[in-house]
């Protein structure tokens, strides 16, 4: 990188000097059409793109059920607990090495004109690669000392896959900022399907624990190449390394980076504490229910995150009316989706465990039902987390994340010795609910004009109550109870009109009518 390249931070000086410093693929942005983020089509593109990403992810998750059911039966309760523990360690590395760089990168790129974006993306790639390598070495050493050489070998392989995924995430930034979310959805679905295929092959080959932790390597290579082919004419793909520019970029976002670090531990603290304070069987029960919920955790992130470029762009334009409107609509959709997911998991928990884990995991049904409540709260939490990020309120994000971490850790540490896996689930669900409320309050306190309307809340609450009613119908199959629950939930929303009317604009027939 040359000395005249711009600083990373989104200062006015950086924006003013960048246009003259761009070269290569970056200069192609000078001839691009008007940025979609500035147009009236942005909202529809984000809504439809978010729907595509959620739909594609759910489709991939349905395919992954097959591999998950085979994997749990192949590894058994105890070995599967070790598998999830290893993945949890690697996930911590992923979050700590990201330090919020992907989310802040999307925000910064969305706030800049097209001509000023892609040198920043190259610097972000170099920083992410460096942090991932350092974190991987540390976590492999920890796994060797705290667990076993076998687990450490599996963690090392998974870290290689993590490095490939981190690179692919950076390559995909032009697709995210340009709201080309259909292409993003196709890449994400490909990753899920390839992971399913490789896992099934290893199960039938009779593989031990370690090869399953290395599945992310071939999958990461394939998806990385596909992403590079899509964006090669938009941006340069080589990383750049400049400690001076990294320091100028990271300094203002240190509170957010610390919040990401807290969130990464927050999501995994329950697994670690159950592995230390609980029995191996309780760890197995909690691990399977955790993995089922974990498969669904990207859904709220995809739903809320698809609108982040618009949130950031409206902040740059100081358009609080548009920001308030967008936040309110995403909040309402996420509240409905989160409530339905929580109800469906509570009703369908026995069936999910039977499919994925078999009869040995039946005692985990109450654990999964409670964790579903936490997942439902996460839908709302991530909306307001993206609102805080769009506003650049990094310190508020840090305060809420650290508070959620401390509360969750304290509750889990107290409840695991008392109630095992279910106690850990209660602790994590409580922490997620409190975090969602706290983040909403922080947004409204800083920007009172962004206060959301709660007009749909009574209708959603009634839909939840009626949706849980089929739990009493124990004489009929779980799948029938689940269908009745969904019908009651949706019917109640329609009768009470507890939904944003803009949803109908996405349906061609409803729009024509």
Short mmCIF file of C-alpha atoms in Angstrom, two decimals:
data_model
loop_
_atom_site.label_atom_id
_atom_site.label_comp_id
_atom_site.label_asym_id
_atom_site.label_seq_id
_atom_site.Cartn_x
_atom_site.Cartn_y
_atom_site.Cartn_z
CA UNK A 1 0.00 0.00 0.00
CA UNK A 2 1.44 3.39 -0.97
CA UNK A 3 1.94 6.22 1.49
CA UNK A 4 -0.74 8.40 -0.12
CA UNK A 5 -3.49 5.85 0.53
CA UNK A 6 -6.24 7.27 2.74
CA UNK A 7 -6.70 6.58 6.43
CA UNK A 8 -9.24 3.96 7.32
CA UNK A 9 -11.29 6.01 9.72
CA UNK A 10 -14.35 7.68 8.29
CA UNK A 11 -13.09 11.22 8.88
CA UNK A 12 -13.59 14.07 6.47
CA UNK A 13 -9.89 14.14 5.77
CA UNK A 14 -9.94 10.51 4.83
CA UNK A 15 -12.90 10.99 2.52
CA UNK A 16 -11.38 14.04 0.84
CA UNK A 17 -8.03 12.43 0.06
CA UNK A 18 -9.28 9.03 -0.98
CA UNK A 19 -10.62 9.94 -4.41
CA UNK A 20 -7.22 10.86 -5.70
CA UNK A 21 -5.56 7.77 -4.25
CA UNK A 22 -7.76 5.05 -5.69
CA UNK A 23 -6.41 2.87 -8.45
CA UNK A 24 -7.03 -0.40 -10.20
CA UNK A 25 -10.37 -1.97 -9.50
CA UNK A 26 -11.28 0.82 -7.11
CA UNK A 27 -11.51 3.40 -9.91
CA UNK A 28 -14.30 1.45 -11.55
CA UNK A 29 -16.60 2.90 -8.93
CA UNK A 30 -16.24 6.32 -10.58
CA UNK A 31 -18.37 5.10 -13.47
CA UNK A 32 -20.92 3.18 -11.43
CA UNK A 33 -24.59 4.24 -11.56
CA UNK A 34 -26.11 6.14 -8.66
CA UNK A 35 -25.74 4.32 -5.39
CA UNK A 36 -28.83 2.23 -4.64
CA UNK A 37 -28.58 3.23 -0.99
CA UNK A 38 -29.59 6.77 -1.96
CA UNK A 39 -32.61 5.67 -3.98
CA UNK A 40 -36.17 4.87 -3.02
CA UNK A 41 -35.59 1.29 -4.17
CA UNK A 42 -33.27 0.58 -1.24
CA UNK A 43 -36.03 -0.36 1.20
CA UNK A 44 -37.69 -2.86 -1.12
CA UNK A 45 -34.30 -4.30 -2.14
CA UNK A 46 -33.31 -4.77 1.51
CA UNK A 47 -36.68 -6.30 2.46
CA UNK A 48 -36.76 -8.72 -0.44
CA UNK A 49 -33.07 -9.46 -0.12
CA UNK A 50 -33.45 -10.10 3.59
CA UNK A 51 -36.33 -12.43 2.83
CA UNK A 52 -34.19 -14.27 0.27
CA UNK A 53 -31.34 -14.66 2.75
CA UNK A 54 -33.63 -15.93 5.49
CA UNK A 55 -35.42 -18.29 3.09
CA UNK A 56 -32.16 -19.59 1.65
CA UNK A 57 -30.72 -20.11 5.09
CA UNK A 58 -33.79 -22.00 6.31
CA UNK A 59 -33.68 -24.19 3.20
CA UNK A 60 -30.04 -25.01 3.90
CA UNK A 61 -30.83 -25.65 7.55
CA UNK A 62 -33.50 -28.17 6.57
CA UNK A 63 -30.93 -30.07 4.52
CA UNK A 64 -28.45 -29.87 7.40
CA UNK A 65 -30.95 -31.65 9.68
CA UNK A 66 -30.07 -34.87 7.87
CA UNK A 67 -26.35 -34.52 8.48
CA UNK A 68 -26.92 -33.36 12.07
CA UNK A 69 -29.07 -36.39 12.89
CA UNK A 70 -26.45 -38.72 11.42
CA UNK A 71 -23.62 -36.90 13.19
CA UNK A 72 -25.18 -36.99 16.67
CA UNK A 73 -25.91 -40.70 16.37
CA UNK A 74 -22.45 -41.36 15.00
CA UNK A 75 -20.59 -39.47 17.75
CA UNK A 76 -22.87 -40.21 20.71
CA UNK A 77 -23.77 -37.97 23.63
CA UNK A 78 -20.31 -37.48 25.16
CA UNK A 79 -18.32 -37.18 21.92
CA UNK A 80 -20.90 -34.79 20.48
CA UNK A 81 -20.43 -32.59 23.54
CA UNK A 82 -16.70 -32.46 22.74
CA UNK A 83 -17.52 -31.58 19.12
CA UNK A 84 -19.68 -28.62 20.16
CA UNK A 85 -17.06 -27.53 22.71
CA UNK A 86 -14.42 -27.40 19.96
CA UNK A 87 -16.70 -25.41 17.68
CA UNK A 88 -17.47 -23.04 20.54
CA UNK A 89 -13.76 -22.36 21.04
CA UNK A 90 -13.31 -21.63 17.34
CA UNK A 91 -16.40 -19.42 17.32
CA UNK A 92 -14.84 -17.32 20.07
CA UNK A 93 -11.77 -16.86 17.89
CA UNK A 94 -13.99 -15.87 14.99
CA UNK A 95 -15.76 -13.19 17.01
CA UNK A 96 -12.59 -11.88 18.66
CA UNK A 97 -10.66 -11.76 15.39
CA UNK A 98 -13.56 -9.98 13.72
CA UNK A 99 -13.77 -7.38 16.51
CA UNK A 100 -16.82 -6.01 14.73
CA UNK A 101 -14.78 -5.32 11.59
CA UNK A 102 -17.36 -6.84 9.25
CA UNK A 103 -20.29 -4.90 10.70
CA UNK A 104 -18.35 -1.64 11.04
CA UNK A 105 -16.93 -2.22 7.56
CA UNK A 106 -20.45 -2.44 6.13
CA UNK A 107 -21.36 0.74 8.01
CA UNK A 108 -18.27 2.66 6.84
CA UNK A 109 -18.57 1.49 3.23
CA UNK A 110 -22.27 2.37 3.16
CA UNK A 111 -21.52 5.90 4.36
CA UNK A 112 -18.88 6.54 1.68
CA UNK A 113 -19.34 7.32 -2.01
CA UNK A 114 -18.70 4.29 -4.26
CA UNK A 115 -15.33 5.68 -5.41
CA UNK A 116 -13.95 5.67 -1.87
CA UNK A 117 -14.85 2.21 -0.64
CA UNK A 118 -12.60 -0.59 -1.78
CA UNK A 119 -9.18 0.51 -0.54
CA UNK A 120 -10.79 0.41 2.90
CA UNK A 121 -12.02 -3.14 2.26
CA UNK A 122 -8.49 -4.28 1.40
CA UNK A 123 -7.13 -2.84 4.65
CA UNK A 124 -9.93 -4.56 6.56
CA UNK A 125 -9.00 -7.86 4.91
CA UNK A 126 -5.38 -7.57 5.97
CA UNK A 127 -6.36 -6.75 9.54
CA UNK A 128 -8.86 -9.61 9.73
CA UNK A 129 -6.32 -12.15 8.44
CA UNK A 130 -3.74 -11.01 10.99
CA UNK A 131 -6.14 -11.17 13.93
CA UNK A 132 -7.48 -14.58 12.88
CA UNK A 133 -3.99 -16.09 12.70
CA UNK A 134 -3.04 -14.73 16.13
CA UNK A 135 -6.28 -15.91 17.72
CA UNK A 136 -6.03 -19.34 16.13
CA UNK A 137 -2.58 -19.98 17.57
CA UNK A 138 -3.78 -18.95 21.03
CA UNK A 139 -6.95 -21.08 21.01
CA UNK A 140 -5.16 -24.18 19.73
CA UNK A 141 -2.66 -23.86 22.57
CA UNK A 142 -5.51 -23.47 25.05
CA UNK A 143 -7.30 -26.55 23.68
CA UNK A 144 -4.07 -28.57 23.98
CA UNK A 145 -3.54 -27.56 27.61
CA UNK A 146 -7.14 -27.56 28.87
CA UNK A 147 -8.62 -30.50 26.94
CA UNK A 148 -6.58 -32.94 24.85
CA UNK A 149 -4.21 -33.14 21.87
CA UNK A 150 -7.04 -34.70 19.82
CA UNK A 151 -9.39 -31.81 20.47
CA UNK A 152 -6.56 -29.35 19.78
CA UNK A 153 -5.96 -30.94 16.37
CA UNK A 154 -9.63 -30.57 15.50
CA UNK A 155 -9.64 -26.95 16.66
CA UNK A 156 -6.59 -26.26 14.46
CA UNK A 157 -8.40 -27.58 11.38
CA UNK A 158 -11.53 -25.59 12.18
CA UNK A 159 -9.39 -22.45 12.52
CA UNK A 160 -8.10 -22.91 8.97
CA UNK A 161 -11.71 -23.04 7.80
CA UNK A 162 -12.40 -19.91 9.86
CA UNK A 163 -9.60 -18.05 8.05
CA UNK A 164 -11.10 -18.99 4.68
CA UNK A 165 -14.55 -17.85 5.79
CA UNK A 166 -13.20 -14.54 7.11
CA UNK A 167 -11.61 -13.86 3.73
CA UNK A 168 -14.83 -14.75 1.89
CA UNK A 169 -16.84 -12.46 4.17
CA UNK A 170 -14.59 -9.57 3.18
CA UNK A 171 -14.79 -10.40 -0.52
CA UNK A 172 -18.60 -10.30 -0.28
CA UNK A 173 -18.73 -6.71 1.03
CA UNK A 174 -19.57 -5.22 -2.44
CA UNK A 175 -22.57 -7.55 -2.61
CA UNK A 176 -23.82 -6.47 0.82
CA UNK A 177 -23.34 -2.74 0.34
CA UNK A 178 -24.86 -2.91 -3.15
CA UNK A 179 -27.86 -4.81 -1.72
CA UNK A 180 -27.17 -7.69 -4.14
CA UNK A 181 -28.57 -9.95 -1.46
CA UNK A 182 -29.77 -12.64 -3.85
CA UNK A 183 -26.15 -13.44 -4.69
CA UNK A 184 -25.25 -13.34 -1.00
CA UNK A 185 -28.09 -15.77 -0.28
CA UNK A 186 -26.86 -18.17 -2.97
CA UNK A 187 -23.36 -18.18 -1.48
CA UNK A 188 -24.67 -18.76 2.04
CA UNK A 189 -26.91 -21.60 0.85
CA UNK A 190 -23.98 -23.17 -1.00
CA UNK A 191 -21.93 -23.14 2.20
CA UNK A 192 -24.69 -24.94 4.11
CA UNK A 193 -25.29 -27.54 1.42
CA UNK A 194 -21.59 -28.30 0.98
CA UNK A 195 -21.15 -28.66 4.75
CA UNK A 196 -24.06 -31.12 4.81
CA UNK A 197 -22.63 -33.18 1.95
CA UNK A 198 -19.11 -33.42 3.40
CA UNK A 199 -20.46 -34.29 6.87
CA UNK A 200 -22.61 -37.12 5.49
CA UNK A 201 -19.66 -38.50 3.53
CA UNK A 202 -17.53 -38.57 6.70
CA UNK A 203 -20.30 -40.28 8.68
CA UNK A 204 -20.58 -43.09 6.14
CA UNK A 205 -16.78 -43.32 6.05
CA UNK A 206 -16.79 -43.95 9.82
CA UNK A 207 -14.63 -40.91 10.59
CA UNK A 208 -13.59 -39.98 14.12
CA UNK A 209 -14.08 -36.58 15.74
CA UNK A 210 -11.22 -34.59 14.16
CA UNK A 211 -12.16 -34.88 10.45
CA UNK A 212 -15.62 -33.46 11.16
CA UNK A 213 -13.98 -30.33 12.55
CA UNK A 214 -12.05 -29.97 9.27
CA UNK A 215 -15.11 -29.93 7.00
CA UNK A 216 -14.97 -26.12 6.88
CA UNK A 217 -11.71 -26.22 4.90
CA UNK A 218 -12.94 -27.64 1.55
CA UNK A 219 -16.26 -25.82 1.98
CA UNK A 220 -14.47 -22.53 2.62
CA UNK A 221 -12.25 -22.92 -0.42
CA UNK A 222 -15.17 -23.55 -2.78
CA UNK A 223 -17.28 -20.64 -1.51
CA UNK A 224 -14.26 -18.31 -1.47
CA UNK A 225 -13.50 -18.99 -5.14
CA UNK A 226 -17.15 -18.50 -6.09
CA UNK A 227 -17.28 -15.14 -4.27
CA UNK A 228 -14.05 -13.98 -5.90
CA UNK A 229 -15.52 -14.71 -9.33
CA UNK A 230 -18.58 -12.57 -8.54
CA UNK A 231 -16.71 -9.47 -7.34
CA UNK A 232 -13.40 -9.64 -9.24
CA UNK A 233 -14.41 -6.77 -11.56
CA UNK A 234 -15.60 -4.60 -8.68
CA UNK A 235 -12.65 -4.51 -6.32
CA UNK A 236 -9.10 -5.73 -5.81
CA UNK A 237 -8.92 -8.97 -3.83
CA UNK A 238 -5.45 -8.70 -2.31
CA UNK A 239 -5.11 -7.65 1.35
CA UNK A 240 -3.05 -4.67 2.42
CA UNK A 241 -1.16 -4.35 5.69
CA UNK A 242 -0.56 -0.98 7.34
CA UNK A 243 -0.35 -0.80 11.11
CA UNK A 244 -0.69 2.98 11.00
CA UNK A 245 -4.00 2.89 9.10
CA UNK A 246 -5.25 -0.04 11.19
CA UNK A 247 -4.57 1.98 14.34
CA UNK A 248 -6.43 5.04 13.03
CA UNK A 249 -9.42 2.87 12.11
CA UNK A 250 -9.52 0.72 15.23
CA UNK A 251 -9.07 3.51 17.78
CA UNK A 252 -12.57 5.05 17.48
CA UNK A 253 -14.24 1.63 17.32
CA UNK A 254 -12.47 0.14 20.36
CA UNK A 255 -15.65 0.25 22.48
CA UNK A 256 -17.52 -1.65 19.76
CA UNK A 257 -14.68 -4.15 19.42
CA UNK A 258 -14.80 -4.77 23.16
CA UNK A 259 -18.57 -5.23 22.84
CA UNK A 260 -18.07 -7.84 20.12
CA UNK A 261 -15.57 -9.64 22.34
CA UNK A 262 -18.10 -9.63 25.18
CA UNK A 263 -20.84 -10.86 22.85
CA UNK A 264 -18.71 -13.73 21.60
CA UNK A 265 -18.13 -14.93 25.13
CA UNK A 266 -21.77 -14.20 25.98
CA UNK A 267 -22.99 -16.60 23.31
CA UNK A 268 -20.59 -19.36 24.38
CA UNK A 269 -20.27 -18.86 28.11
CA UNK A 270 -23.08 -21.30 28.83
CA UNK A 271 -21.33 -24.14 26.97
CA UNK A 272 -18.05 -23.52 28.77
CA UNK A 273 -19.71 -23.24 32.20
CA UNK A 274 -21.79 -26.39 31.71
CA UNK A 275 -18.64 -28.27 30.65
CA UNK A 276 -16.97 -27.15 33.90
CA UNK A 277 -19.87 -27.19 36.40
CA UNK A 278 -22.13 -29.90 34.97
CA UNK A 279 -21.85 -33.58 34.15
CA UNK A 280 -20.87 -35.01 30.76
CA UNK A 281 -24.47 -36.10 30.16
CA UNK A 282 -25.85 -32.64 31.01
CA UNK A 283 -23.26 -31.13 28.66
CA UNK A 284 -24.47 -33.48 25.92
CA UNK A 285 -28.12 -32.52 26.46
CA UNK A 286 -27.35 -28.83 26.55
CA UNK A 287 -24.99 -29.07 23.56
CA UNK A 288 -27.61 -30.61 21.28
CA UNK A 289 -30.31 -28.12 22.24
CA UNK A 290 -27.76 -25.34 21.89
CA UNK A 291 -26.76 -26.57 18.42
CA UNK A 292 -30.37 -26.69 17.27
CA UNK A 293 -30.89 -23.10 18.42
CA UNK A 294 -27.48 -22.09 17.08
CA UNK A 295 -28.50 -23.25 13.61
CA UNK A 296 -31.30 -20.68 13.76
CA UNK A 297 -29.33 -17.78 15.28
CA UNK A 298 -28.19 -16.42 11.88
CA UNK A 299 -31.86 -15.87 10.93
CA UNK A 300 -32.38 -12.78 13.15
CA UNK A 301 -28.95 -11.51 12.15
CA UNK A 302 -29.84 -11.84 8.46
CA UNK A 303 -33.23 -10.22 8.98
CA UNK A 304 -31.92 -7.20 10.88
CA UNK A 305 -28.51 -6.95 9.20
CA UNK A 306 -29.91 -6.64 5.69
CA UNK A 307 -31.11 -3.14 6.59
CA UNK A 308 -27.83 -1.98 8.21
CA UNK A 309 -26.48 -0.30 5.02
CA UNK A 310 -29.69 1.75 4.83
CA UNK A 311 -29.52 2.65 8.53
CA UNK A 312 -25.94 3.87 8.15
CA UNK A 313 -26.68 5.77 4.94
CA UNK A 314 -29.62 7.61 6.50
CA UNK A 315 -27.44 8.60 9.47
CA UNK A 316 -24.88 10.07 7.04
CA UNK A 317 -27.68 12.02 5.34
CA UNK A 318 -29.07 13.05 8.77
CA UNK A 319 -32.46 11.66 7.71
CA UNK A 320 -33.91 10.62 11.06
CA UNK A 321 -37.43 10.29 9.68
CA UNK A 322 -36.29 7.59 7.25
CA UNK A 323 -34.17 5.93 9.95
CA UNK A 324 -37.08 5.90 12.42
CA UNK A 325 -39.42 4.46 9.82
CA UNK A 326 -36.96 1.71 8.88
CA UNK A 327 -36.17 0.78 12.47
CA UNK A 328 -39.87 0.62 13.38
CA UNK A 329 -40.75 -1.66 10.48
CA UNK A 330 -37.79 -4.00 11.03
CA UNK A 331 -38.61 -4.10 14.76
CA UNK A 332 -42.21 -5.13 14.09
CA UNK A 333 -41.26 -7.84 11.61
CA UNK A 334 -38.54 -9.16 13.95
CA UNK A 335 -40.90 -9.16 16.94
CA UNK A 336 -43.43 -11.27 15.02
CA UNK A 337 -40.78 -13.62 13.66
CA UNK A 338 -39.10 -14.04 17.04
CA UNK A 339 -42.38 -14.75 18.82
CA UNK A 340 -43.37 -17.37 16.23
CA UNK A 341 -39.95 -19.06 16.41
CA UNK A 342 -40.10 -19.22 20.22
CA UNK A 343 -43.61 -20.73 20.14
CA UNK A 344 -42.70 -23.22 17.42
CA UNK A 345 -39.60 -24.41 19.27
CA UNK A 346 -41.58 -24.86 22.49
CA UNK A 347 -44.23 -26.94 20.71
CA UNK A 348 -41.91 -28.82 18.37
CA UNK A 349 -38.96 -29.48 20.73
CA UNK A 350 -39.65 -33.23 21.18
CA UNK A 351 -39.84 -33.76 17.42
CA UNK A 352 -36.66 -31.77 16.74
CA UNK A 353 -34.71 -33.76 19.31
CA UNK A 354 -36.09 -37.05 18.02
CA UNK A 355 -35.04 -36.21 14.46
CA UNK A 356 -31.62 -34.77 15.25
CA UNK A 357 -30.51 -36.74 18.28
CA UNK A 358 -32.75 -39.76 18.70
CA UNK A 359 -34.39 -41.13 21.87
CA UNK A 360 -31.26 -40.71 24.01
CA UNK A 361 -31.69 -36.92 23.85
CA UNK A 362 -35.41 -36.85 24.79
CA UNK A 363 -34.69 -35.35 28.28
CA UNK A 364 -33.35 -32.24 26.54
CA UNK A 365 -36.85 -31.13 25.38
CA UNK A 366 -37.41 -28.64 28.25
CA UNK A 367 -33.91 -27.28 27.70
CA UNK A 368 -34.60 -26.63 24.03
CA UNK A 369 -37.98 -25.02 24.78
CA UNK A 370 -36.37 -22.51 27.16
CA UNK A 371 -33.54 -21.76 24.74
CA UNK A 372 -36.17 -21.01 22.10
CA UNK A 373 -37.36 -18.10 24.25
CA UNK A 374 -33.85 -16.66 24.19
CA UNK A 375 -33.70 -17.07 20.43
CA UNK A 376 -36.99 -15.21 20.07
CA UNK A 377 -35.60 -12.34 22.15
CA UNK A 378 -32.51 -12.29 19.93
CA UNK A 379 -34.66 -11.29 16.94
CA UNK A 380 -35.56 -8.06 18.74
CA UNK A 381 -32.15 -7.54 20.31
CA UNK A 382 -30.32 -7.52 16.98
CA UNK A 383 -32.65 -4.88 15.53
CA UNK A 384 -31.68 -2.39 18.21
CA UNK A 385 -28.04 -3.51 18.11
CA UNK A 386 -28.00 -2.55 14.42
CA UNK A 387 -29.72 0.71 15.29
CA UNK A 388 -26.97 1.52 17.79
CA UNK A 389 -24.34 0.55 15.23
CA UNK A 390 -25.91 2.65 12.49
CA UNK A 391 -25.85 5.65 14.84
CA UNK A 392 -22.23 4.95 15.76
CA UNK A 393 -23.08 4.57 19.47
CA UNK A 394 -20.19 2.22 20.20
CA UNK A 395 -19.98 2.93 23.93
CA UNK A 396 -23.65 2.12 24.41
CA UNK A 397 -23.17 -1.15 22.54
CA UNK A 398 -20.25 -1.96 24.85
CA UNK A 399 -22.25 -1.19 28.00
CA UNK A 400 -25.17 -3.39 26.97
CA UNK A 401 -22.96 -6.27 25.80
CA UNK A 402 -20.82 -6.35 28.94
CA UNK A 403 -23.92 -6.11 31.12
CA UNK A 404 -25.53 -8.99 29.25
CA UNK A 405 -22.37 -11.07 29.57
CA UNK A 406 -22.05 -10.53 33.30
CA UNK A 407 -25.72 -11.21 33.94
CA UNK A 408 -25.72 -14.38 31.83
CA UNK A 409 -22.49 -15.72 33.35
CA UNK A 410 -23.77 -15.11 36.88
CA UNK A 411 -27.14 -16.76 36.23
CA UNK A 412 -25.66 -19.78 34.48
CA UNK A 413 -23.01 -20.29 37.16
CA UNK A 414 -25.71 -20.27 39.85
CA UNK A 415 -28.32 -22.34 38.01
CA UNK A 416 -26.19 -25.13 36.47
CA UNK A 417 -25.40 -26.79 39.84
CA UNK A 418 -29.09 -26.49 40.76
CA UNK A 419 -30.84 -27.50 37.54
CA UNK A 420 -28.15 -28.68 35.13
CA UNK A 421 -28.72 -28.02 31.43
CA UNK A 422 -32.15 -26.49 31.98
CA UNK A 423 -30.67 -24.05 34.47
CA UNK A 424 -28.12 -22.96 31.88
CA UNK A 425 -30.92 -22.46 29.35
CA UNK A 426 -32.89 -20.31 31.80
CA UNK A 427 -29.82 -18.18 32.44
CA UNK A 428 -29.05 -17.58 28.76
CA UNK A 429 -32.69 -16.85 27.87
CA UNK A 430 -33.02 -14.34 30.71
CA UNK A 431 -29.83 -12.59 29.63
CA UNK A 432 -31.06 -12.31 26.04
CA UNK A 433 -34.41 -10.80 27.08
CA UNK A 434 -32.74 -8.22 29.32
CA UNK A 435 -30.26 -7.35 26.56
CA UNK A 436 -33.04 -6.74 24.01
CA UNK A 437 -34.85 -4.36 26.36
CA UNK A 438 -31.65 -2.54 27.32
CA UNK A 439 -30.58 -1.92 23.72
CA UNK A 440 -34.00 -0.53 22.78
CA UNK A 441 -33.88 1.83 25.77
CA UNK A 442 -30.38 3.00 24.79
CA UNK A 443 -31.48 3.86 21.25
CA UNK A 444 -34.57 5.75 22.42
CA UNK A 445 -32.71 7.64 25.14
CA UNK A 446 -30.17 8.91 22.60
CA UNK A 447 -32.70 9.53 19.80
CA UNK A 448 -36.20 9.97 21.29
CA UNK A 449 -37.65 10.41 17.80
CA UNK A 450 -36.77 6.76 17.10
CA UNK A 451 -39.16 5.48 19.79
CA UNK A 452 -41.03 2.51 18.26
CA UNK A 453 -44.78 2.10 18.30
CA UNK A 454 -45.95 -0.85 20.36
CA UNK A 455 -49.34 -1.05 18.66
CA UNK A 456 -48.82 -4.67 17.55
CA UNK A 457 -47.62 -5.88 20.96
CA UNK A 458 -51.06 -6.90 22.36
CA UNK A 459 -51.87 -8.85 19.20
CA UNK A 460 -48.50 -10.61 19.23
CA UNK A 461 -48.91 -11.49 22.92
CA UNK A 462 -52.34 -12.98 22.22
CA UNK A 463 -50.91 -14.92 19.26
CA UNK A 464 -48.20 -16.37 21.52
CA UNK A 465 -50.74 -17.45 24.14
CA UNK A 466 -52.96 -19.18 21.57
CA UNK A 467 -49.96 -20.64 19.76
CA UNK A 468 -48.86 -22.42 22.94
CA UNK A 469 -52.30 -23.94 23.50
CA UNK A 470 -51.56 -27.10 21.42
CA UNK A 471 -48.98 -28.11 24.06
CA UNK A 472 -51.94 -29.56 25.96
CA UNK A 473 -52.92 -31.80 23.01
CA UNK A 474 -50.58 -34.59 24.03
CA UNK A 475 -52.71 -37.29 22.38
CA UNK A 476 -51.90 -36.13 18.84
CA UNK A 477 -48.52 -36.19 17.02
CA UNK A 478 -46.10 -33.33 17.56
CA UNK A 479 -46.16 -32.36 13.88
CA UNK A 480 -49.95 -31.90 14.08
CA UNK A 481 -49.59 -29.80 17.23
CA UNK A 482 -47.00 -27.67 15.45
CA UNK A 483 -49.30 -27.11 12.46
CA UNK A 484 -52.22 -26.13 14.72
CA UNK A 485 -49.94 -23.80 16.69
CA UNK A 486 -48.76 -21.99 13.56
CA UNK A 487 -52.31 -21.67 12.25
CA UNK A 488 -53.51 -20.18 15.54
CA UNK A 489 -50.55 -17.81 15.70
CA UNK A 490 -50.97 -16.54 12.13
CA UNK A 491 -54.76 -16.32 12.36
CA UNK A 492 -54.56 -14.23 15.50
CA UNK A 493 -52.14 -11.80 13.86
CA UNK A 494 -54.44 -11.42 10.87
CA UNK A 495 -57.58 -10.90 12.96
CA UNK A 496 -55.93 -8.33 15.22
CA UNK A 497 -54.00 -6.71 12.32
CA UNK A 498 -50.83 -7.05 14.40
CA UNK A 499 -48.43 -6.73 11.49
CA UNK A 500 -46.87 -3.87 9.50
CA UNK A 501 -49.04 -3.19 6.43
CA UNK A 502 -45.88 -2.69 4.33
CA UNK A 503 -45.45 -6.48 4.32
CA UNK A 504 -48.31 -6.67 1.82
CA UNK A 505 -46.33 -4.49 -0.59
CA UNK A 506 -43.88 -7.34 -1.03
CA UNK A 507 -46.62 -9.65 -2.31
CA UNK A 508 -47.50 -8.96 -5.96
CA UNK A 509 -51.15 -10.07 -5.68
CA UNK A 510 -51.77 -8.08 -2.52
CA UNK A 511 -50.11 -5.02 -4.05
CA UNK A 512 -52.23 -5.31 -7.21
CA UNK A 513 -55.39 -5.66 -5.14
#
